[in-house]
PDB file of C-alpha atoms in Angstrom:
ATOM      1  CA  GLU K  13     -14.117 -14.194 -15.545  1.00 75.00           C
ATOM      2  CA  PHE K  14     -14.590 -17.909 -16.219  1.00 69.00           C
ATOM      3  CA  LEU K  15     -12.943 -20.477 -18.400  1.00 71.00           C
ATOM      4  CA  TYR K  16     -14.240 -24.093 -18.883  1.00 70.00           C
ATOM      5  CA  GLY K  17     -16.527 -23.365 -15.892  1.00 79.00           C
ATOM      6  CA  MET K  18     -13.789 -22.341 -13.607  1.00 80.00           C
ATOM      7  CA  ARG K  19     -12.858 -18.918 -12.285  1.00 81.00           C
ATOM      8  CA  HIS K  20     -10.127 -17.715 -14.443  1.00 84.00           C
ATOM      9  CA  GLY K  21      -8.647 -14.027 -14.778  1.00 89.00           C
ATOM     10  CA  LYS K  22     -10.108 -11.124 -12.729  1.00 94.00           C
ATOM     11  CA  GLY K  23     -13.017 -11.507 -10.521  1.00 91.00           C
ATOM     12  CA  LYS K  24     -14.739 -11.082  -7.291  1.00 93.00           C
ATOM     13  CA  HIS K  25     -15.911 -13.941  -5.025  1.00 93.00           C
ATOM     14  CA  THR K  26     -18.094 -13.825  -1.840  1.00 93.00           C
ATOM     15  CA  TYR K  27     -18.267 -16.858   0.378  1.00 91.00           C
ATOM     16  CA  GLN K  28     -19.362 -17.153   3.977  1.00 92.00           C
ATOM     17  CA  GLY K  29     -18.779 -13.493   4.698  1.00 93.00           C
ATOM     18  CA  GLN K  30     -15.331 -13.306   3.044  1.00 94.00           C
ATOM     19  CA  VAL K  31     -14.773 -11.352  -0.170  1.00 96.00           C
ATOM     20  CA  TYR K  32     -11.838 -11.953  -2.389  1.00 96.00           C
ATOM     21  CA  GLU K  33     -11.110  -9.562  -5.355  1.00 96.00           C
ATOM     22  CA  GLY K  34      -8.296 -10.275  -7.644  1.00 96.00           C
ATOM     23  CA  ASN K  35      -6.792 -12.720  -9.986  1.00 94.00           C
ATOM     24  CA  TRP K  36      -7.713 -16.332 -10.463  1.00 91.00           C
ATOM     25  CA  LEU K  37      -6.062 -19.401 -12.218  1.00 91.00           C
ATOM     26  CA  TRP K  38      -7.922 -22.502 -12.952  1.00 89.00           C
ATOM     27  CA  GLY K  39     -10.497 -21.921 -10.119  1.00 89.00           C
ATOM     28  CA  GLN K  40      -7.811 -20.841  -7.452  1.00 91.00           C
ATOM     29  CA  ARG K  41      -6.691 -17.452  -6.127  1.00 92.00           C
ATOM     30  CA  HIS K  42      -3.510 -16.659  -8.127  1.00 93.00           C
ATOM     31  CA  GLY K  43      -1.702 -13.414  -8.539  1.00 94.00           C
ATOM     32  CA  SER K  44      -2.387 -10.183  -6.964  1.00 96.00           C
ATOM     33  CA  GLY K  45      -5.645  -9.827  -4.799  1.00 97.00           C
ATOM     34  CA  VAL K  46      -7.261  -8.595  -1.656  1.00 97.00           C
ATOM     35  CA  CYS K  47      -9.329 -10.915   0.650  1.00 97.00           C
ATOM     36  CA  THR K  48     -11.601  -9.137   3.097  1.00 97.00           C
ATOM     37  CA  GLN K  49     -12.629 -11.185   6.143  1.00 96.00           C
ATOM     38  CA  SER K  50     -16.213 -10.755   7.680  1.00 96.00           C
ATOM     39  CA  ASP K  51     -14.787  -8.619  10.469  1.00 96.00           C
ATOM     40  CA  GLY K  52     -13.296  -6.177   7.989  1.00 96.00           C
ATOM     41  CA  THR K  53      -9.515  -7.436   8.264  1.00 97.00           C
ATOM     42  CA  GLN K  54      -7.925  -7.324   4.690  1.00 97.00           C
ATOM     43  CA  MET K  55      -5.111  -9.446   3.505  1.00 97.00           C
ATOM     44  CA  ALA K  56      -3.570  -7.914   0.415  1.00 97.00           C
ATOM     45  CA  GLY K  57      -0.736  -9.598  -1.615  1.00 97.00           C
ATOM     46  CA  THR K  58       0.104 -12.154  -4.109  1.00 96.00           C
ATOM     47  CA  TRP K  59      -1.626 -15.610  -4.206  1.00 96.00           C
ATOM     48  CA  LYS K  60      -0.368 -18.903  -5.569  1.00 96.00           C
ATOM     49  CA  ASP K  61      -2.445 -21.973  -5.856  1.00 93.00           C
ATOM     50  CA  GLY K  62      -5.105 -20.449  -3.576  1.00 93.00           C
ATOM     51  CA  LYS K  63      -2.662 -19.444  -0.797  1.00 96.00           C
ATOM     52  CA  LEU K  64      -0.773 -16.247   0.132  1.00 96.00           C
ATOM     53  CA  GLU K  65       2.706 -16.235  -1.376  1.00 96.00           C
ATOM     54  CA  GLY K  66       5.305 -13.519  -1.344  1.00 96.00           C
ATOM     55  CA  SER K  67       4.828  -9.887   0.087  1.00 97.00           C
ATOM     56  CA  VAL K  68       1.709  -9.583   2.066  1.00 98.00           C
ATOM     57  CA  LYS K  69       0.054  -6.833   4.090  1.00 98.00           C
ATOM     58  CA  ILE K  70      -2.707  -7.404   6.591  1.00 98.00           C
ATOM     59  CA  VAL K  71      -4.575  -4.620   8.061  1.00 98.00           C
ATOM     60  CA  GLY K  72      -7.412  -4.667  10.744  1.00 96.00           C
ATOM     61  CA  PRO K  73     -10.956  -3.446  10.380  1.00 95.00           C
ATOM     62  CA  THR K  74     -10.138   0.156  11.348  1.00 94.00           C
ATOM     63  CA  GLY K  75      -6.990   0.309   9.036  1.00 94.00           C
ATOM     64  CA  GLU K  76      -4.213  -0.635  11.640  1.00 96.00           C
ATOM     65  CA  LYS K  77      -1.396  -2.617  10.385  1.00 96.00           C
ATOM     66  CA  LEU K  78      -1.508  -6.081  11.836  1.00 97.00           C
ATOM     67  CA  PHE K  79       1.225  -7.756   9.733  1.00 98.00           C
ATOM     68  CA  GLU K  80       3.606  -6.803   6.788  1.00 98.00           C
ATOM     69  CA  GLY K  81       6.014  -9.403   5.437  1.00 98.00           C
ATOM     70  CA  GLU K  82       6.723 -12.462   3.686  1.00 98.00           C
ATOM     71  CA  PHE K  83       4.428 -15.576   3.235  1.00 97.00           C
ATOM     72  CA  LYS K  84       5.016 -18.988   1.671  1.00 97.00           C
ATOM     73  CA  ALA K  85       2.294 -21.492   1.006  1.00 96.00           C
ATOM     74  CA  GLY K  86      -0.205 -19.535   3.064  1.00 96.00           C
ATOM     75  CA  LYS K  87       2.049 -18.983   6.316  1.00 97.00           C
ATOM     76  CA  ARG K  88       4.275 -16.232   7.434  1.00 97.00           C
ATOM     77  CA  ASP K  89       7.741 -17.281   6.289  1.00 97.00           C
ATOM     78  CA  GLY K  90      10.787 -15.037   5.852  1.00 97.00           C
ATOM     79  CA  PHE K  91      10.955 -11.471   7.335  1.00 98.00           C
ATOM     80  CA  GLY K  92       7.916  -9.973   8.843  1.00 98.00           C
ATOM     81  CA  GLN K  93       6.529  -7.368  11.309  1.00 98.00           C
ATOM     82  CA  GLN K  94       3.497  -8.473  13.452  1.00 97.00           C
ATOM     83  CA  VAL K  95       1.304  -6.344  15.783  1.00 97.00           C
ATOM     84  CA  PHE K  96      -0.514  -8.431  18.300  1.00 95.00           C
ATOM     85  CA  SER K  97      -3.762  -7.631  19.905  1.00 93.00           C
ATOM     86  CA  ASN K  98      -2.265  -6.811  23.308  1.00 95.00           C
ATOM     87  CA  GLY K  99       0.129  -4.073  21.696  1.00 95.00           C
ATOM     88  CA  ASP K 100       3.154  -6.146  21.489  1.00 97.00           C
ATOM     89  CA  THR K 101       5.101  -6.300  18.245  1.00 98.00           C
ATOM     90  CA  TYR K 102       7.611  -8.491  16.753  1.00 98.00           C
ATOM     91  CA  ALA K 103      10.011  -7.757  13.864  1.00 98.00           C
ATOM     92  CA  GLY K 104      12.121 -10.654  12.550  1.00 98.00           C
ATOM     93  CA  GLY K 105      12.192 -14.019  10.881  1.00 98.00           C
ATOM     94  CA  TRP K 106       9.288 -16.348  10.510  1.00 98.00           C
ATOM     95  CA  LYS K 107       9.041 -20.045   9.338  1.00 98.00           C
ATOM     96  CA  ASP K 108       5.992 -22.013   8.802  1.00 97.00           C
ATOM     97  CA  GLY K 109       3.829 -19.388  10.500  1.00 97.00           C
ATOM     98  CA  LEU K 110       5.957 -19.234  13.619  1.00 97.00           C
ATOM     99  CA  MET K 111       8.763 -16.821  14.902  1.00 97.00           C
ATOM    100  CA  HIS K 112      11.864 -18.239  13.785  1.00 97.00           C
ATOM    101  CA  ASP K 113      15.476 -16.894  13.469  1.00 96.00           C
ATOM    102  CA  ARG K 114      16.614 -13.453  14.733  1.00 97.00           C
ATOM    103  CA  GLY K 115      14.196 -10.820  15.798  1.00 97.00           C
ATOM    104  CA  VAL K 116      13.152  -8.131  18.225  1.00 98.00           C
ATOM    105  CA  TYR K 117       9.996  -8.394  20.338  1.00 97.00           C
ATOM    106  CA  HIS K 118       8.703  -5.134  21.770  1.00 98.00           C
ATOM    107  CA  PHE K 119       6.313  -5.540  24.792  1.00 96.00           C
ATOM    108  CA  ALA K 120       3.442  -3.080  25.153  1.00 96.00           C
ATOM    109  CA  ASN K 121       4.916  -1.912  28.477  1.00 95.00           C
ATOM    110  CA  GLY K 122       8.073  -0.625  26.799  1.00 96.00           C
ATOM    111  CA  GLY K 123      10.556  -3.477  27.447  1.00 96.00           C
ATOM    112  CA  PHE K 124      11.928  -5.461  24.346  1.00 97.00           C
ATOM    113  CA  LEU K 125      13.813  -8.593  23.820  1.00 96.00           C
ATOM    114  CA  GLU K 126      16.260  -9.112  20.965  1.00 97.00           C
ATOM    115  CA  GLY K 127      17.365 -12.579  20.372  1.00 97.00           C
ATOM    116  CA  VAL K 128      16.854 -15.760  18.332  1.00 96.00           C
ATOM    117  CA  TRP K 129      13.620 -17.772  18.097  1.00 96.00           C
ATOM    118  CA  GLN K 130      13.132 -21.381  17.015  1.00 96.00           C
ATOM    119  CA  GLU K 131       9.616 -22.694  16.030  1.00 95.00           C
ATOM    120  CA  GLY K 132       7.912 -19.822  18.061  1.00 95.00           C
ATOM    121  CA  ARG K 133       9.979 -20.050  21.150  1.00 95.00           C
ATOM    122  CA  TYR K 134      12.861 -18.175  22.456  1.00 94.00           C
ATOM    123  CA  HIS K 135      15.982 -20.191  21.643  1.00 95.00           C
ATOM    124  CA  GLY K 136      19.579 -19.092  22.098  1.00 95.00           C
ATOM    125  CA  ALA K 137      21.233 -15.935  23.221  1.00 95.00           C
ATOM    126  CA  ALA K 138      19.222 -12.905  23.972  1.00 96.00           C
ATOM    127  CA  TYR K 139      19.308  -9.470  25.641  1.00 95.00           C
ATOM    128  CA  PHE K 140      16.176  -8.153  27.470  1.00 95.00           C
ATOM    129  CA  HIS K 141      15.888  -4.364  27.926  1.00 95.00           C
ATOM    130  CA  GLY K 142      13.282  -3.386  30.505  1.00 93.00           C
ATOM    131  CA  ALA K 143      11.050  -0.415  30.325  1.00 93.00           C
ATOM    132  CA  ASP K 144      12.818   0.840  33.409  1.00 89.00           C
ATOM    133  CA  GLY K 145      16.228   0.857  31.638  1.00 88.00           C
ATOM    134  CA  SER K 146      17.275  -2.487  33.025  1.00 89.00           C
ATOM    135  CA  VAL K 147      19.275  -4.935  30.896  1.00 93.00           C
ATOM    136  CA  SER K 148      20.060  -8.613  31.109  1.00 94.00           C
ATOM    137  CA  ARG K 149      21.800 -11.071  29.046  1.00 94.00           C
ATOM    138  CA  ARG K 150      19.944 -14.458  28.670  1.00 93.00           C
ATOM    139  CA  VAL K 151      20.099 -17.867  27.230  1.00 95.00           C
ATOM    140  CA  TYR K 152      17.052 -19.800  26.344  1.00 94.00           C
ATOM    141  CA  GLU K 153      16.394 -23.434  25.114  1.00 94.00           C
ATOM    142  CA  ASN K 154      13.081 -24.308  23.582  1.00 93.00           C
ATOM    143  CA  GLY K 155      11.467 -21.264  25.345  1.00 92.00           C
ATOM    144  CA  VAL K 156      13.099 -22.012  28.794  1.00 91.00           C
ATOM    145  CA  LEU K 157      15.249 -19.532  30.398  1.00 91.00           C
ATOM    146  CA  LEU K 158      18.615 -21.304  31.232  1.00 92.00           C
ATOM    147  CA  LYS K 159      20.977 -18.520  32.141  1.00 93.00           C
ATOM    148  CA  CYS K 160      20.730 -14.845  33.107  1.00 91.00           C
ATOM    149  CA  GLN K 161      23.066 -12.086  33.885  1.00 92.00           C
ATOM    150  CA  ASP K 162      21.545  -8.619  35.059  1.00 90.00           C
ATOM    151  CA  TYR K 163      23.361  -5.337  34.157  1.00 89.00           C
ATOM    152  CA  PHE K 164      23.720  -2.834  36.884  1.00 85.00           C
ATOM    153  CA  LEU K 165      23.523   0.618  35.617  1.00 82.00           C
ATOM    154  CA  ASP K 166      25.202   2.283  38.698  1.00 82.00           C
ATOM    155  CA  SER K 167      28.258   0.123  38.615  1.00 85.00           C
ATOM    156  CA  GLN K 168      27.999  -0.455  34.757  1.00 86.00           C
ATOM    157  CA  LYS K 169      28.927  -4.353  35.273  1.00 87.00           C
ATOM    158  CA  PHE K 170      26.820  -7.505  34.655  1.00 84.00           C
ATOM    159  CA  SER K 171      26.200  -9.732  37.672  1.00 83.00           C
ATOM    160  CA  LYS K 172      27.460 -13.127  37.984  1.00 83.00           C
ATOM    161  CA  GLU K 173      25.616 -15.750  35.752  1.00 83.00           C
ATOM    162  CA  MET K 174      22.816 -17.442  37.332  1.00 82.00           C
ATOM    163  CA  ASN K 175      21.628 -20.742  35.804  1.00 82.00           C
ATOM    164  CA  ARG K 176      18.231 -22.222  36.077  1.00 78.00           C
ATOM    165  CA  ASP K 177      18.687 -23.965  39.507  1.00 77.00           C
ATOM    166  CA  VAL K 178      19.729 -20.682  41.083  1.00 71.00           C
ATOM    167  CA  MET K 179      16.848 -18.741  39.496  1.00 69.00           C
ATOM    168  CA  GLN K 180      14.262 -21.127  40.822  1.00 70.00           C
ATOM    169  CA  LYS K 181      15.270 -20.644  44.489  1.00 62.00           C
ATOM    170  CA  HIS K 182      13.671 -17.969  46.499  1.00 56.00           C
ATOM    171  CA  THR K 183      16.015 -15.112  47.509  1.00 50.00           C
ATOM    172  CA  ALA K 184      15.096 -15.386  51.088  1.00 53.00           C
ATOM    173  CA  LEU K 185      16.452 -19.110  51.214  1.00 56.00           C
ATOM    174  CA  TRP K 186      19.852 -19.421  52.663  1.00 51.00           C
ATOM    175  CA  GLU K 187      20.943 -21.489  49.634  1.00 55.00           C
ATOM    176  CA  TYR K 188      20.430 -18.410  47.268  1.00 48.00           C
ATOM    177  CA  PRO K 189      23.734 -17.303  46.282  1.00 52.00           C
ATOM    178  CA  LYS K 190      24.233 -13.826  47.769  1.00 51.00           C
ATOM    179  CA  HIS K 191      26.792 -12.987  45.140  1.00 52.00           C
ATOM    180  CA  ALA K 192      23.982 -12.974  42.407  1.00 53.00           C
ATOM    181  CA  LEU K 193      22.692  -9.850  43.933  1.00 51.00           C
ATOM    182  CA  ASP K 194      25.930  -7.835  44.092  1.00 50.00           C
TER     183      ASP K 194
END
């Protein structure tokens, strides 16, 4: 539909292999709609001023869920669940399209990290659970691991805390604190 020469109302638009079918307001995607990319990926949700806004679901060409969650001004923002191409998944907070706030990142190998992200990087306290059942407490700053304590299943105790300086030493060096392995 058109009004004063602009897309307005319900309609379908094809451009450079991309097909949008949904509502328009004064020439911009606005309201509910589905955008299908040239590779078959579909983004379904609410649009505002031409950008995704609110609850959005993105599915891949074969129907697999890639993302489900909140968008703001065309970027992931709020709570959302992402499935990455390598099989990893993340469920947690987003801000300006980046992982932000509390979340759980599941690695394809079976391990997972629960913690806090800031602008797409690990930041703050976290717990890492290995696929083998191992556990460690960690502290990150801007994506850099600062402190770590491994949990020993047999003794059911955490090791002594290791800081970044200790972690960067090779275990064969005489300076490496042997208590860290106890």
